[in-house]
mmCIF file of C-alpha atoms in Angstrom:
data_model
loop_
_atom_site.group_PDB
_atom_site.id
_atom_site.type_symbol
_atom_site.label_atom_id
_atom_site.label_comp_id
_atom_site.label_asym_id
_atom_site.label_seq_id
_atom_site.Cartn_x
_atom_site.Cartn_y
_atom_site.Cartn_z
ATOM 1 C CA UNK A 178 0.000 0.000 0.000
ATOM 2 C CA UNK A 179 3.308 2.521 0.639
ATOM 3 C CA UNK A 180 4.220 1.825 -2.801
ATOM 4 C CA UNK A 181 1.023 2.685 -4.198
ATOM 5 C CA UNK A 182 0.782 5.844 -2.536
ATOM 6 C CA UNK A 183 4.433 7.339 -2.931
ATOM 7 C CA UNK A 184 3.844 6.618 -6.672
ATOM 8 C CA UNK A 185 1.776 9.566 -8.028
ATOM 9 C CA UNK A 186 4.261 12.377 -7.088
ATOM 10 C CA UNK A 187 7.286 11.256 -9.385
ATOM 11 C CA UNK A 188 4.902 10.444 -12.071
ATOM 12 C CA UNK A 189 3.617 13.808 -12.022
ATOM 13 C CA UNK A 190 7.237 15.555 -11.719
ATOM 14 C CA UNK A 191 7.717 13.726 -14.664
ATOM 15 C CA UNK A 192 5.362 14.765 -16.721
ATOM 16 C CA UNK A 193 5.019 18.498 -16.338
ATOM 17 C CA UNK A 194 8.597 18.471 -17.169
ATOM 18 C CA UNK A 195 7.467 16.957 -20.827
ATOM 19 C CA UNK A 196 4.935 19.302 -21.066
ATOM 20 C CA UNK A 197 7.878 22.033 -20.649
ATOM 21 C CA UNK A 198 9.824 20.697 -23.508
ATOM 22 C CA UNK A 199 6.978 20.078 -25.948
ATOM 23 C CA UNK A 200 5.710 24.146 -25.617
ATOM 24 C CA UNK A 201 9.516 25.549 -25.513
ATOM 25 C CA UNK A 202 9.600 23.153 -28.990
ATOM 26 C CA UNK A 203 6.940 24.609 -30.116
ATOM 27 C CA UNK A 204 7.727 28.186 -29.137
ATOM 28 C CA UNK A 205 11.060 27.758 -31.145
ATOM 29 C CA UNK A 206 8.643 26.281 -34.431
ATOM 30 C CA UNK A 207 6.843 29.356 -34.177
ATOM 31 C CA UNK A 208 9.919 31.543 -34.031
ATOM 32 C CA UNK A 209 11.590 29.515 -36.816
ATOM 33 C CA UNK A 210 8.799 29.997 -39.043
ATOM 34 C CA UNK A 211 8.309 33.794 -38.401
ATOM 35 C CA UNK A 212 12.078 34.234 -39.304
ATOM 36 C CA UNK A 213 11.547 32.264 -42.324
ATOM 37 C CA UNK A 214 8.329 34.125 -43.485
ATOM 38 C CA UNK A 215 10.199 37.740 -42.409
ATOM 39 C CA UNK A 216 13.255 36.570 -44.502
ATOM 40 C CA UNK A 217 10.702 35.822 -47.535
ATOM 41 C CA UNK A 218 9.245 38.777 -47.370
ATOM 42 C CA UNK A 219 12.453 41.103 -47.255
ATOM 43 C CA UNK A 220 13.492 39.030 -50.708
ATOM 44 C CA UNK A 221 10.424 39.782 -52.244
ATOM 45 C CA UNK A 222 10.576 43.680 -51.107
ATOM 46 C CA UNK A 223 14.080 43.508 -52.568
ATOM 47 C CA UNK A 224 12.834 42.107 -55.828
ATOM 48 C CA UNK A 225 10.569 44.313 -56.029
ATOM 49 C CA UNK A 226 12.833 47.163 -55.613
ATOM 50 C CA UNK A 227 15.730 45.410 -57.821
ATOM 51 C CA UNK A 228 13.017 45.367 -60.831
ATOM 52 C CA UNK A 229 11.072 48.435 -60.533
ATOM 53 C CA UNK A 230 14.803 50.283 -61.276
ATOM 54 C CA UNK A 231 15.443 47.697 -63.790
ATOM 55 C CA UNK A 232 12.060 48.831 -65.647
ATOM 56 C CA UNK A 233 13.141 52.686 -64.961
ATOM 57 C CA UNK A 234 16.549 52.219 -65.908
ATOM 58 C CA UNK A 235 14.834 50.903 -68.956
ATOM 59 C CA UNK A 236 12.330 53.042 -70.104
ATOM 60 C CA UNK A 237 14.668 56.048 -69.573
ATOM 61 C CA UNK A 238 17.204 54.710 -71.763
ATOM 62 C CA UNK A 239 16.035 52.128 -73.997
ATOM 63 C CA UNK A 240 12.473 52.817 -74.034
ATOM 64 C CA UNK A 241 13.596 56.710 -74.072
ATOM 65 C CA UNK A 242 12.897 57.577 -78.213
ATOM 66 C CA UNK A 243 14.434 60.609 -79.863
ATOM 67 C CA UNK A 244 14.303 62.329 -83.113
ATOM 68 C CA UNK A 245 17.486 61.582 -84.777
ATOM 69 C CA UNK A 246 19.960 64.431 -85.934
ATOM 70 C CA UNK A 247 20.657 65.254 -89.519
ATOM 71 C CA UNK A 248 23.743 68.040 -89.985
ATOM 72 C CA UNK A 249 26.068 68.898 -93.099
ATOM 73 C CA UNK A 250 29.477 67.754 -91.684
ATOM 74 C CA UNK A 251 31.707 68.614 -94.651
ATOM 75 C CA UNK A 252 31.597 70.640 -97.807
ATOM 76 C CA UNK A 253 34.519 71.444 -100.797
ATOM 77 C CA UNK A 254 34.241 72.354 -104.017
ATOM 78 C CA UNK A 255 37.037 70.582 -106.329
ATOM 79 C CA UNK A 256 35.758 70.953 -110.225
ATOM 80 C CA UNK A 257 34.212 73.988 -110.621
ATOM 81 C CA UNK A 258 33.546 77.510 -109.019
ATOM 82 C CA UNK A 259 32.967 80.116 -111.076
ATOM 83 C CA UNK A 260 32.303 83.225 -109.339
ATOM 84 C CA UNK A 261 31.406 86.596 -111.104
ATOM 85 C CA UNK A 262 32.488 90.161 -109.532
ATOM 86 C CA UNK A 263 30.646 92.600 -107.946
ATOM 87 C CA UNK A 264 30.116 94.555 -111.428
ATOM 88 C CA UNK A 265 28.533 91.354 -112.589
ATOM 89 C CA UNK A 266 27.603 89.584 -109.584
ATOM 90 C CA UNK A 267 26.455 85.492 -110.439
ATOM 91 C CA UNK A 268 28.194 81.681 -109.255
ATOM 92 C CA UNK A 269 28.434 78.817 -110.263
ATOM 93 C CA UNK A 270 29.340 75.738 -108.069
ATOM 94 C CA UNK A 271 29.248 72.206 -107.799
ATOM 95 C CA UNK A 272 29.978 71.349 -103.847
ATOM 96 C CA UNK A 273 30.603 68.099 -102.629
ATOM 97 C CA UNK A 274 28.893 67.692 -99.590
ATOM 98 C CA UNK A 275 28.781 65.076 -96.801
ATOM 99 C CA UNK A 276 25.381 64.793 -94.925
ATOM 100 C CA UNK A 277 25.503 62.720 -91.373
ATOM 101 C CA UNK A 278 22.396 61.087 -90.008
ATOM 102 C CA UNK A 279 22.969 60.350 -85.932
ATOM 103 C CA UNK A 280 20.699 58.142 -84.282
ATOM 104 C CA UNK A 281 21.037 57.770 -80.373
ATOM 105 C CA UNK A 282 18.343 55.440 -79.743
ATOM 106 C CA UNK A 283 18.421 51.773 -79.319
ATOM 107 C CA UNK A 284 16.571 50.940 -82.140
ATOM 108 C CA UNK A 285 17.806 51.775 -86.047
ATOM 109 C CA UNK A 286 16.067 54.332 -87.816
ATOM 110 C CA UNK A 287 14.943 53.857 -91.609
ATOM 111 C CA UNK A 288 13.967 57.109 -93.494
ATOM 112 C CA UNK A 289 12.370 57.354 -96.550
ATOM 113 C CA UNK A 290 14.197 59.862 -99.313
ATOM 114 C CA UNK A 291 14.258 63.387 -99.127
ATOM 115 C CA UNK A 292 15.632 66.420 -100.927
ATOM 116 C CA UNK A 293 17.978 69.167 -98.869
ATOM 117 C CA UNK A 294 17.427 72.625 -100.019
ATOM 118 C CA UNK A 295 20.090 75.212 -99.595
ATOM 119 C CA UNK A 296 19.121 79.194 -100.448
ATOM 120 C CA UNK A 297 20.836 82.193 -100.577
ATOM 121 C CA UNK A 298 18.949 85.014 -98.377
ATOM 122 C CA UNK A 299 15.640 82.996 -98.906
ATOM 123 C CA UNK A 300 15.976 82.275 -102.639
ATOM 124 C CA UNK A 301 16.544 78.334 -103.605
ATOM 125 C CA UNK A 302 20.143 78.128 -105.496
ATOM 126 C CA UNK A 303 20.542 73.920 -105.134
ATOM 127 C CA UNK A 304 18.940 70.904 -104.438
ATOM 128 C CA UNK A 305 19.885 67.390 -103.292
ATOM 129 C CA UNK A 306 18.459 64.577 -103.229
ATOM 130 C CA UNK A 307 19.247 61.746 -100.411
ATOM 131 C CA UNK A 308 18.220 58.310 -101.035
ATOM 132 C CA UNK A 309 16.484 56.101 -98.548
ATOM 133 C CA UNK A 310 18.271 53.911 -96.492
ATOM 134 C CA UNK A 311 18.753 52.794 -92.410
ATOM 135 C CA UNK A 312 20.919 54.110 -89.722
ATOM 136 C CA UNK A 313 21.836 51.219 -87.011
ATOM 137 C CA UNK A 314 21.336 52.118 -83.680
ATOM 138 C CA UNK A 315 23.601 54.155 -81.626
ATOM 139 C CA UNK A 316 25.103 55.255 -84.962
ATOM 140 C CA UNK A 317 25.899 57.752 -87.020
ATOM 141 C CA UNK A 318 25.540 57.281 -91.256
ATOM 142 C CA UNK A 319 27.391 59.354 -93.441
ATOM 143 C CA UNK A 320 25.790 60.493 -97.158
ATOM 144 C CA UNK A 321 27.998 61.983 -99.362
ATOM 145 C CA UNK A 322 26.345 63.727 -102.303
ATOM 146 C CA UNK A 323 27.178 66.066 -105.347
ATOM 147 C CA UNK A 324 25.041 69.830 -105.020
ATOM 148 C CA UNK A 325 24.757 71.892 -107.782
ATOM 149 C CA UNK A 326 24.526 75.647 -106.705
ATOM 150 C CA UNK A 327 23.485 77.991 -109.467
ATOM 151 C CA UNK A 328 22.592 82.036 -108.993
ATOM 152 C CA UNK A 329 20.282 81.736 -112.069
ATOM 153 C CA UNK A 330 16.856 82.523 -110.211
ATOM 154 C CA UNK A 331 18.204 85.328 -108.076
ATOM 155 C CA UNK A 332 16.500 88.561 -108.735
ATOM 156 C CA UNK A 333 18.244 91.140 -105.860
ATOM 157 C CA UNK A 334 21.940 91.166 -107.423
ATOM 158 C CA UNK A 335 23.031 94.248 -105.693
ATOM 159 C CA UNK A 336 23.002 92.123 -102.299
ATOM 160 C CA UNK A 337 24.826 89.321 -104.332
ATOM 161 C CA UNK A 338 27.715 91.939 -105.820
ATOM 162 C CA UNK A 339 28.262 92.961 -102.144
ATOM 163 C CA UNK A 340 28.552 89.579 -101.313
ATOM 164 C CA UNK A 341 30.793 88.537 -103.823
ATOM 165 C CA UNK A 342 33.336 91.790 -102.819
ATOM 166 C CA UNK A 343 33.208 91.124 -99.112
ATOM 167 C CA UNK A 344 33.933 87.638 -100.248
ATOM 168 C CA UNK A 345 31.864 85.803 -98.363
ATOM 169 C CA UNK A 346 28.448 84.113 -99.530
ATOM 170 C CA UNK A 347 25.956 83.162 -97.067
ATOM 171 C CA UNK A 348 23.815 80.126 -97.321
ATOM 172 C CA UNK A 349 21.061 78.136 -95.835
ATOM 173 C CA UNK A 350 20.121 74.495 -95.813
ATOM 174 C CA UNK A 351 17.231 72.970 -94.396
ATOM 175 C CA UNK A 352 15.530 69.560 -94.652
ATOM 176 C CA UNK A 353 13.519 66.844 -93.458
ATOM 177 C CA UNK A 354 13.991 63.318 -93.036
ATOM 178 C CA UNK A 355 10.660 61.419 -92.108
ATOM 179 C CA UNK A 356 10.937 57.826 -91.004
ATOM 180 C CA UNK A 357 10.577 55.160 -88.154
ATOM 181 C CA UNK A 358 12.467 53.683 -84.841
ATOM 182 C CA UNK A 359 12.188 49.934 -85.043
ATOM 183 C CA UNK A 360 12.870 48.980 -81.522
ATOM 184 C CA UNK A 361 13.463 45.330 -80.373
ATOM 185 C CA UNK A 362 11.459 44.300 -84.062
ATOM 186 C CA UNK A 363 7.966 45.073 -82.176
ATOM 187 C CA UNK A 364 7.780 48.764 -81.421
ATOM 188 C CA UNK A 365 7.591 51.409 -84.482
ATOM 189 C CA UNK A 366 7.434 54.817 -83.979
ATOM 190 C CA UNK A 367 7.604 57.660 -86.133
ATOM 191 C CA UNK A 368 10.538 60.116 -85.956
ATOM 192 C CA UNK A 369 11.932 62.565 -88.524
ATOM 193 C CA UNK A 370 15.567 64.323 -88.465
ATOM 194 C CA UNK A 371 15.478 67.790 -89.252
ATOM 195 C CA UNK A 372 18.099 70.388 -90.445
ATOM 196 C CA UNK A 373 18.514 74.120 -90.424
ATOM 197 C CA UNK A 374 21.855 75.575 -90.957
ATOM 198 C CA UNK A 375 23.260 78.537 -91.872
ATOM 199 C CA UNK A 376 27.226 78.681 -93.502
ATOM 200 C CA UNK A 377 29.255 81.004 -95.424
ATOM 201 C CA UNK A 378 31.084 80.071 -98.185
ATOM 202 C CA UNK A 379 34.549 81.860 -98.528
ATOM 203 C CA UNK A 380 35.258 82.827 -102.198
ATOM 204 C CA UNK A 381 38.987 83.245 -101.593
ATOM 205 C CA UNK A 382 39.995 80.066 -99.908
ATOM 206 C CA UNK A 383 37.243 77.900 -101.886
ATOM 207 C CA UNK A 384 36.310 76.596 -98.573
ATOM 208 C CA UNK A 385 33.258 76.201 -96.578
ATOM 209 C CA UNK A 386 32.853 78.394 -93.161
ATOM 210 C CA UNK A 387 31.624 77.312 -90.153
ATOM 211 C CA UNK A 388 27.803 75.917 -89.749
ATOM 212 C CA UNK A 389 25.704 76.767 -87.221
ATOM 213 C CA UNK A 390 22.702 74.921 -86.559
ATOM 214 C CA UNK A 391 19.661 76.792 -84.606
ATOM 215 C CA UNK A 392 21.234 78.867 -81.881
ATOM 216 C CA UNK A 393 23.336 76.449 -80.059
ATOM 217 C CA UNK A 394 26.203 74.751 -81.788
ATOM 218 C CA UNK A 395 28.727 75.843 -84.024
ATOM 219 C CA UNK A 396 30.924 73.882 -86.609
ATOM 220 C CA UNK A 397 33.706 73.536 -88.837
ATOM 221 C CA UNK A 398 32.842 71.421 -91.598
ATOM 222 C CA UNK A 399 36.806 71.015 -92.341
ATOM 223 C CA UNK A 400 36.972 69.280 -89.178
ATOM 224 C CA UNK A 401 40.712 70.573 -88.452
ATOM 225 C CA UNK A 402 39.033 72.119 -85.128
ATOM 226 C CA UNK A 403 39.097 75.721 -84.560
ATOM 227 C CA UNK A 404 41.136 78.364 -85.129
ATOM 228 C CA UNK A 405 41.489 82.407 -83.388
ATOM 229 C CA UNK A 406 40.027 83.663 -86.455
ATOM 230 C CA UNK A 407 37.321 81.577 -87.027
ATOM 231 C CA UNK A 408 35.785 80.952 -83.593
ATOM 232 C CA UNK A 409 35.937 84.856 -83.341
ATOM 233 C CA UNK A 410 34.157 85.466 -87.049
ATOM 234 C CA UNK A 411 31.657 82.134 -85.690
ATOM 235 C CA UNK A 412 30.437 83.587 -82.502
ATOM 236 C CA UNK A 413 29.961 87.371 -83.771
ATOM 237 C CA UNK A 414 27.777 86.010 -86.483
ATOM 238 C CA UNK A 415 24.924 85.272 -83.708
ATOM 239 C CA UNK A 416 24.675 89.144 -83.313
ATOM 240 C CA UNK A 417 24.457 88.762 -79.593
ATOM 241 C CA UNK A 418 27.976 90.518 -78.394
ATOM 242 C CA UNK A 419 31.333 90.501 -79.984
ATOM 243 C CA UNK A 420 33.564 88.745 -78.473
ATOM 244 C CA UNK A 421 37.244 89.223 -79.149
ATOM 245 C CA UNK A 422 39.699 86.088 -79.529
ATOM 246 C CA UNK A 423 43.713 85.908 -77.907
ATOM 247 C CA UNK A 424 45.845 84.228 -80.060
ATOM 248 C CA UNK A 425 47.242 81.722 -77.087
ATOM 249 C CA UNK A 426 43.584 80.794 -76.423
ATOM 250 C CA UNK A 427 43.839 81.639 -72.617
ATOM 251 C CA UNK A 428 41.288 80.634 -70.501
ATOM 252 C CA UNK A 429 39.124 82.033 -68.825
ATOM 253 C CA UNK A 430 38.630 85.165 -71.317
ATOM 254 C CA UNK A 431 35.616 87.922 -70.259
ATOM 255 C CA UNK A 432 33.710 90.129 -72.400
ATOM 256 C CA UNK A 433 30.578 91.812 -71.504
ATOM 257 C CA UNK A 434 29.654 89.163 -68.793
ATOM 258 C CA UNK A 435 30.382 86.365 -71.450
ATOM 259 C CA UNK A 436 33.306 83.565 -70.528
ATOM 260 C CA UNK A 437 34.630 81.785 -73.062
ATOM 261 C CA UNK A 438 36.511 78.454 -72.398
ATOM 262 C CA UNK A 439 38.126 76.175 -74.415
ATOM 263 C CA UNK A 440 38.943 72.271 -73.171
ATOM 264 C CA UNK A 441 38.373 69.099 -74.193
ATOM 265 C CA UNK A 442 35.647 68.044 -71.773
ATOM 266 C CA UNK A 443 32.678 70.186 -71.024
ATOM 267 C CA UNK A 444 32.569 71.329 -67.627
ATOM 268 C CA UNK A 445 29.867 72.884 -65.494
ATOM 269 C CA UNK A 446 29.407 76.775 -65.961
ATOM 270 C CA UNK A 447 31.741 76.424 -68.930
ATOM 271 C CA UNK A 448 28.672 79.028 -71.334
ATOM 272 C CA UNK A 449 30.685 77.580 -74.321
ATOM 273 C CA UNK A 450 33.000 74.203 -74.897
ATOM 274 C CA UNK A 451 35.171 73.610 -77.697
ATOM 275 C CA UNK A 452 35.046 69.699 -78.853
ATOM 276 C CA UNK A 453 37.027 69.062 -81.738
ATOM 277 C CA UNK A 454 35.047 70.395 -84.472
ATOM 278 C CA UNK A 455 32.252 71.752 -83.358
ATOM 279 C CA UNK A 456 31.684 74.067 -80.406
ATOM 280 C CA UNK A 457 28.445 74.110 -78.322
ATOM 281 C CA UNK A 458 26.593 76.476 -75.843
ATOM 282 C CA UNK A 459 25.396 75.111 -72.474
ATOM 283 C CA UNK A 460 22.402 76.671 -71.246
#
């Protein structure tokens, strides 16, 4: 009978210390598992994250579509330029000109045929014609084509014989180039290059001046770079405010609250930047 009643109290010892161990198990199961599901969720959130700049990154640049940029890069005259005088004021040139189509979009461009136009003070003195063709992406296409520029339809020649003395002939050229981006072989959308330049043609040398397109950028279609004389003669034609040139090109130089500097690499606050053959105004 002593045996049966001591029994109980060890038994019961016993067992609330397995009830112990089964809920600290369990507490632990539970803790694992909220780890786990945290540690899930922080992957998703960082997949999420990791592909929402993915699909920015990718619609600013790839999906990012611009109108490509058609310029006259180069111009000479070889075979013929006949130039009257300022008693007799007419011309009569045949220019070989190099056209470049620049397409900075991920996606090639293909442009139907178009005609460039180039004037003198408003009147149309030649006419070419560029063939259709495709610019890859991220490329630049070069068209080289024979202009014929004739003073035939010119009424005003007194402007023309004052031209022809001061030896320099100003001319125009503007065109249009309408076409598509094919991007990634599904997406099409229309885009056309434009161009509207102004250049002066120096009887003397038989050379072509600098081009300026719009109000921005200014180039030398020689592409030897510039010189004193003809960055000066480039930036007084805008008619904004002369601006005088040093011959040793020595940064910074001040005129009128205008700096002019001259490097390789733009640089912030630099108004103007000289980059091998072209120089352009940041804004």
């Amino acid at each position: 009978m002593a045996e049966k009643s001591e029994s109980p109290y060890p038994l019961a010892a016993a067992n609330g210390h397995s009830r112990g161990d089964e809920e600290s198990t369990a507490n632990d199961a539970k803790e694992l598992k909220k780890k786990k599901r945290m540690k899930c969720l922080l992957y998703i959130v960082l997949f999420a994250v990791f592909q929402t700049g993915i699909i920015l990154l990718f619609a600013l640049t790839v999906m990012r579509i611009r109108n490509p940029k058609f310029r006259m890069q180069s111009g000479s005259f070889v075979d013929r330029f006949d130039v009257g005088t300022e008693a007799s004021p007419s011309f009569n040139l045949r220019m070989n000109a190099q056209f470049t189509v620049k397409n900075t979009n991920f996606g090639h461009f293909k442009y139907e045929g178009g005609s460039v136009t180039l004037a003198y003070r408003g009147t149309r003195v030649g006419q070419a014609t560029i063939e259709k063709a495709r610019v890859r992406a991220r490329s630049t296409k070069k068209v080289d084509v024979v202009v014929e520029l004739s003073s035939s339809s010119l009424s005003n020649n007194k402007e023309l014989g004052s031209d022809i003395s001061s030896g320099l002939l100003p001319l125009t050229s503007y065109s249009k180039l309408d076409g598509k981006i094919h991007l990634m072989k599904v997406i099409k959308k229309k885009k056309s290059a434009q161009m509207n330049c102004t250049m002066e043609i120096d009887i003397p040398t038989r050379t072509l001046n600098a081009t300026r397109f719009g109000s921005d950028t200014l180039a030398w279609p020689d592409g030897h770079g510039p010189t004193s004389g003809n960055i000066e003669e480039a930036l007084n034609s805008l008619g904004s405010l002369p601006i005088t040139m040093d011959q040793n090109f020595s940064p910074p130089m001040q005129n009128q609250n205008v700096f002019l500097y001259l490097s390789q690499q733009p640089q912030q606050g630099q108004p103007w930047v000289s980059q091998g053959s072209s120089m352009t105004r940041h804004f």
